[in-house]
Tab-separated table of C-alpha atoms and ligand atoms in Angstrom:
chain	number	residue	atom	x	y	z
A	40	MET	CA	-46.059	-198.548	-28.502
A	41	ASN	CA	-43.824	-200.677	-26.272
A	42	LYS	CA	-40.458	-199.309	-25.193
A	43	ASN	CA	-38.532	-200.891	-28.096
A	44	GLY	CA	-38.796	-199.496	-31.610
A	45	LYS	CA	-40.933	-201.433	-34.084
A	46	ILE	CA	-39.773	-202.694	-37.457
A	47	SER	CA	-42.022	-202.151	-40.485
A	48	ALA	CA	-40.444	-204.177	-43.309
A	49	SER	CA	-40.617	-202.352	-46.650
A	50	MET	CA	-42.068	-205.038	-48.914
A	51	MET	CA	-41.261	-203.127	-52.097
A	52	CYS	CA	-37.689	-204.268	-51.377
A	53	SER	CA	-38.651	-207.936	-51.456
A	54	SER	CA	-38.271	-209.585	-54.882
A	55	PHE	CA	-41.341	-211.496	-55.997
A	56	ASP	CA	-39.579	-214.832	-56.523
A	57	ILE	CA	-38.803	-215.130	-52.809
A	58	LEU	CA	-41.752	-213.172	-51.426
A	59	SER	CA	-43.342	-216.081	-49.534
A	60	ASP	CA	-39.973	-217.247	-48.128
A	61	THR	CA	-39.257	-213.669	-47.018
A	62	ILE	CA	-42.629	-213.344	-45.287
A	63	HIS	CA	-42.105	-216.709	-43.564
A	64	LEU	CA	-38.696	-215.532	-42.325
A	65	PHE	CA	-40.271	-212.301	-41.054
A	66	GLU	CA	-42.876	-214.336	-39.150
A	67	GLU	CA	-40.094	-216.365	-37.521
A	68	GLU	CA	-38.219	-213.124	-36.665
A	69	ASN	CA	-41.347	-211.467	-35.225
A	70	ILE	CA	-41.243	-208.495	-37.571
A	71	ASP	CA	-43.885	-206.078	-36.260
A	72	TYR	CA	-45.430	-204.811	-39.530
A	73	LEU	CA	-45.201	-205.268	-43.279
A	74	HIS	CA	-44.893	-201.841	-44.909
A	75	ILE	CA	-46.871	-201.775	-48.164
A	76	ASP	CA	-46.094	-198.861	-50.487
A	77	VAL	CA	-49.248	-198.318	-52.543
A	78	MET	CA	-48.306	-196.065	-55.471
A	79	ASP	CA	-50.630	-194.787	-58.212
A	80	GLY	CA	-48.173	-193.186	-60.644
A	81	ASN	CA	-49.883	-189.860	-60.031
A	82	PHE	CA	-49.145	-188.832	-56.463
A	83	VAL	CA	-45.689	-190.393	-56.896
A	84	THR	CA	-43.794	-191.228	-60.080
A	85	ASN	CA	-44.072	-194.975	-59.578
A	86	ILE	CA	-46.880	-197.518	-59.780
A	87	GLY	CA	-47.059	-200.584	-57.602
A	88	TYR	CA	-48.230	-202.781	-54.788
A	89	GLY	CA	-51.915	-202.254	-55.342
A	90	THR	CA	-55.111	-203.866	-54.158
A	91	SER	CA	-54.345	-207.392	-55.396
A	92	TYR	CA	-50.891	-207.251	-53.774
A	93	VAL	CA	-52.464	-206.256	-50.448
A	94	GLU	CA	-55.027	-209.053	-50.870
A	95	PHE	CA	-52.269	-211.605	-51.546
A	96	ILE	CA	-50.187	-210.519	-48.542
A	97	ARG	CA	-53.242	-210.766	-46.281
A	98	SER	CA	-53.892	-214.271	-47.608
A	99	VAL	CA	-50.421	-215.568	-46.708
A	100	THR	CA	-49.657	-213.978	-43.328
A	101	ASP	CA	-51.147	-212.541	-40.150
A	102	ILE	CA	-48.355	-209.962	-39.725
A	103	PRO	CA	-50.193	-206.619	-39.445
A	104	LEU	CA	-49.920	-204.226	-42.394
A	105	ASP	CA	-48.577	-200.677	-42.383
A	106	ILE	CA	-50.182	-199.389	-45.587
A	107	HIS	CA	-48.461	-196.282	-46.986
A	108	LEU	CA	-50.965	-194.680	-49.387
A	109	MET	CA	-49.087	-192.683	-52.003
A	110	ILE	CA	-52.228	-192.085	-54.063
A	111	THR	CA	-54.376	-189.097	-55.018
A	112	ASN	CA	-57.775	-188.755	-53.371
A	113	PRO	CA	-57.410	-191.657	-50.887
A	114	LYS	CA	-60.765	-190.858	-49.267
A	115	ASP	CA	-62.701	-192.583	-52.063
A	116	LYS	CA	-60.373	-195.604	-52.235
A	117	LEU	CA	-60.237	-196.810	-48.638
A	118	THR	CA	-62.760	-199.603	-49.332
A	119	TRP	CA	-60.299	-201.102	-51.846
A	120	PHE	CA	-57.885	-202.451	-49.217
A	121	GLY	CA	-59.987	-204.637	-46.901
A	122	LEU	CA	-58.833	-202.552	-43.927
A	123	GLN	CA	-58.514	-204.462	-40.628
A	124	PRO	CA	-58.303	-203.132	-37.046
A	125	SER	CA	-54.713	-204.434	-36.878
A	126	ASP	CA	-53.668	-202.210	-39.823
A	127	ILE	CA	-51.914	-198.888	-39.725
A	128	VAL	CA	-52.787	-196.616	-42.672
A	129	SER	CA	-50.405	-193.800	-43.529
A	130	LEU	CA	-52.156	-190.940	-45.401
A	131	HIS	CA	-50.128	-188.199	-47.077
A	132	VAL	CA	-51.092	-184.755	-45.860
A	133	GLU	CA	-50.280	-183.573	-49.409
A	134	SER	CA	-52.900	-185.906	-50.922
A	135	CYS	CA	-55.940	-184.799	-48.920
A	136	LYS	CA	-57.755	-181.466	-49.094
A	137	ASP	CA	-59.691	-182.429	-45.956
A	138	ILE	CA	-57.109	-184.472	-44.043
A	139	LYS	CA	-59.159	-184.509	-40.815
A	140	THR	CA	-62.174	-186.098	-42.542
A	141	VAL	CA	-60.016	-188.726	-44.204
A	142	VAL	CA	-58.157	-189.583	-40.996
A	143	GLU	CA	-61.503	-189.992	-39.218
A	144	ARG	CA	-62.759	-192.201	-42.037
A	145	VAL	CA	-59.680	-194.446	-41.782
A	146	LYS	CA	-60.168	-194.705	-38.014
A	147	SER	CA	-63.815	-195.697	-38.548
A	148	TYR	CA	-62.422	-199.033	-39.798
A	149	GLY	CA	-60.872	-199.550	-36.368
A	150	CYS	CA	-57.333	-199.119	-37.653
A	151	LYS	CA	-54.670	-196.647	-36.647
A	152	CYS	CA	-54.097	-193.697	-38.981
A	153	THR	CA	-50.816	-191.850	-39.283
A	154	VAL	CA	-50.190	-188.746	-41.353
A	155	ALA	CA	-47.228	-188.899	-43.744
A	156	ILE	CA	-45.273	-185.811	-44.737
A	157	ASN	CA	-42.820	-185.448	-47.627
A	158	PRO	CA	-39.326	-183.987	-47.148
A	159	VAL	CA	-40.252	-180.717	-48.902
A	160	THR	CA	-43.510	-180.172	-46.973
A	161	PRO	CA	-43.180	-177.770	-44.013
A	162	VAL	CA	-44.032	-179.321	-40.639
A	163	ASP	CA	-46.598	-176.686	-39.757
A	164	VAL	CA	-49.107	-178.362	-42.093
A	165	LEU	CA	-49.373	-181.027	-39.369
A	166	GLU	CA	-50.624	-178.517	-36.771
A	167	GLU	CA	-54.299	-179.157	-37.559
A	168	ILE	CA	-54.023	-182.958	-37.476
A	169	TYR	CA	-51.814	-183.991	-34.551
A	170	LEU	CA	-54.740	-184.474	-32.176
A	171	THR	CA	-56.894	-186.444	-34.636
A	172	ALA	CA	-54.228	-188.779	-36.011
A	173	ASP	CA	-52.650	-191.716	-34.176
A	174	GLY	CA	-49.195	-190.729	-35.348
A	175	VAL	CA	-46.937	-189.411	-38.078
A	176	ASN	CA	-44.800	-190.939	-40.819
A	177	ILE	CA	-41.916	-188.630	-41.661
A	178	LEU	CA	-40.474	-189.312	-45.118
A	179	HIS	CA	-36.700	-188.993	-45.316
A	180	VAL	CA	-36.730	-189.519	-49.088
A	181	THR	CA	-39.003	-188.285	-51.852
A	182	PRO	CA	-41.412	-191.232	-51.796
A	183	GLY	CA	-41.818	-193.764	-54.583
A	184	PHE	CA	-38.540	-195.608	-54.841
A	185	ALA	CA	-36.320	-197.682	-52.584
A	186	GLY	CA	-32.560	-197.217	-52.552
A	187	GLN	CA	-32.526	-193.419	-52.392
A	188	LYS	CA	-30.395	-191.224	-50.136
A	189	ALA	CA	-32.060	-189.243	-47.341
A	190	VAL	CA	-32.896	-185.612	-48.137
A	191	GLU	CA	-30.757	-183.037	-46.307
A	192	GLY	CA	-32.473	-181.718	-43.161
A	193	THR	CA	-34.876	-184.616	-42.578
A	194	MET	CA	-33.211	-185.529	-39.277
A	195	GLU	CA	-33.703	-181.982	-37.962
A	196	LYS	CA	-37.258	-181.957	-39.301
A	197	THR	CA	-37.969	-185.191	-37.423
A	198	GLY	CA	-36.701	-183.507	-34.257
A	199	ASP	CA	-39.064	-180.571	-34.803
A	200	VAL	CA	-42.049	-182.913	-35.171
A	201	ILE	CA	-41.057	-184.872	-32.043
A	202	ASP	CA	-40.711	-181.611	-30.079
A	203	LYS	CA	-44.277	-180.713	-31.058
A	204	ILE	CA	-45.574	-184.182	-30.124
A	205	ASN	CA	-43.906	-183.882	-26.720
A	206	GLU	CA	-45.258	-180.335	-26.270
A	207	LEU	CA	-48.768	-181.668	-26.954
A	208	LYS	CA	-48.072	-184.515	-24.499
A	209	LEU	CA	-49.169	-187.079	-27.090
A	210	THR	CA	-48.193	-190.350	-25.424
A	211	ASP	CA	-48.537	-193.728	-27.161
A	212	TYR	CA	-48.174	-191.836	-30.490
A	213	ILE	CA	-46.759	-193.572	-33.563
A	214	ILE	CA	-43.615	-191.746	-34.697
A	215	GLU	CA	-42.492	-193.434	-37.906
A	216	THR	CA	-39.700	-192.604	-40.322
A	217	ASP	CA	-39.542	-193.896	-43.870
A	218	GLY	CA	-36.745	-193.792	-46.411
A	219	ASN	CA	-33.007	-194.600	-46.260
A	220	ILE	CA	-33.275	-195.585	-42.584
A	221	THR	CA	-29.805	-197.077	-42.163
A	222	PHE	CA	-28.662	-198.839	-38.974
A	223	GLU	CA	-26.809	-195.660	-38.007
A	224	ARG	CA	-29.694	-193.293	-38.740
A	225	ALA	CA	-32.102	-195.617	-36.933
A	226	LYS	CA	-29.991	-195.451	-33.760
A	227	ILE	CA	-29.967	-191.651	-33.771
A	228	LEU	CA	-33.688	-191.484	-34.575
A	229	ARG	CA	-34.508	-193.938	-31.774
A	230	GLU	CA	-32.621	-191.724	-29.305
A	231	MET	CA	-34.701	-188.782	-30.574
A	232	GLY	CA	-37.948	-190.661	-29.848
A	233	VAL	CA	-38.869	-192.370	-33.146
A	234	ASN	CA	-40.653	-195.662	-32.368
A	235	MET	CA	-41.389	-197.180	-35.795
A	236	PHE	CA	-38.867	-197.725	-38.577
A	237	VAL	CA	-39.542	-198.523	-42.222
A	238	ALA	CA	-36.786	-201.031	-42.919
A	239	GLY	CA	-35.798	-201.392	-46.567
A	240	SER	CA	-32.703	-201.717	-48.712
A	241	SER	CA	-30.807	-199.482	-46.249
A	242	SER	CA	-31.116	-202.082	-43.481
A	243	ILE	CA	-32.849	-205.477	-43.383
A	244	PHE	CA	-32.940	-206.059	-47.149
A	245	LYS	CA	-29.179	-205.575	-47.562
A	246	GLY	CA	-27.574	-208.466	-49.468
A	247	ASP	CA	-29.601	-211.628	-50.070
A	248	ILE	CA	-32.149	-213.505	-47.948
A	249	SER	CA	-29.370	-215.443	-46.185
A	250	GLU	CA	-28.298	-212.145	-44.582
A	251	TYR	CA	-31.772	-210.934	-43.500
A	252	ARG	CA	-31.763	-212.507	-40.011
A	253	GLU	CA	-28.426	-210.867	-39.120
A	254	ASN	CA	-29.665	-207.549	-40.594
A	255	ILE	CA	-32.818	-207.744	-38.450
A	256	ARG	CA	-30.700	-208.453	-35.367
A	257	LYS	CA	-28.504	-205.424	-36.164
A	258	LEU	CA	-31.494	-203.139	-36.689
A	259	ARG	CA	-33.152	-204.367	-33.466
A	260	GLU	CA	-29.934	-203.530	-31.621
A	261	SER	CA	-30.038	-199.996	-33.061
A	262	ILE	CA	-33.638	-199.331	-32.050
A	263	MET	CA	-33.810	-200.943	-28.606
B	455	DX5	C1	-39.919	-194.936	-50.141
B	455	DX5	C2	-40.522	-196.173	-49.552
B	455	DX5	C3	-39.751	-197.022	-48.612
B	455	DX5	C4	-38.338	-197.037	-48.426
B	455	DX5	C5	-37.603	-198.309	-48.740
B	455	DX5	O1	-40.809	-194.477	-51.081
B	455	DX5	O2	-41.681	-195.750	-48.842
B	455	DX5	O3	-40.436	-198.162	-48.323
B	455	DX5	O4	-37.666	-195.988	-48.963
B	455	DX5	O5	-36.414	-198.388	-47.986
B	455	DX5	P1	-34.982	-197.818	-48.411
B	455	DX5	O6	-35.124	-196.361	-48.577
B	455	DX5	O7	-34.088	-198.211	-47.244
B	455	DX5	O8	-34.584	-198.520	-49.687
B	456	ZN	ZN1	-43.318	-196.142	-47.477
């Protein structure tokens, strides 16, 4: 990870009628990743952005994907997404009985694998996986929907995870936060050591597409 924070644009916040224009704008603004929330209606109470959506996005842009798998039993579904070495895959620790095996399987595609953790899940479940994963994705909202407010205590929880990462001397580790990452929260999180920010309706997707460039500039300023 370079010294500046990276922006992972939450594509569930982009309306379909302007999806291609939005992606083109993100290419011009050098957005680092497109965050794809894959939801199966089982692991989370929403369904969306499945295999054909991922296929379409890959067909229209070279921006790397940050694929957030909110699905049960991801181990048997990894072949569905045409995984590329440039991808990051975020696996929920709550969705895998054998998280280490699944992380290793994701990495066998050449991509980076982060482990996502819900607001209610205690951080010690990550103990067994820090050294195998390439990073973490700390959810600040209960995943599945954009536009929610951050769950109380998620800032402190992020600090606890970062302390552990520093204690383990894990350099070049992806430290991502996802959910209600406002400009203000992003600034604080960057100062704590977060280096990847899921940017949704709380930041770059505020207002309409005419405001996105200014929103991106503002977020970049917060995460320098
Ligand atoms: C939450 C999703 C996000 C995110 C969207 O399930 O993973 O992509 O919340 O951004 P906000 O929270 O800012 O609308
Ligand atoms: Zn997400």
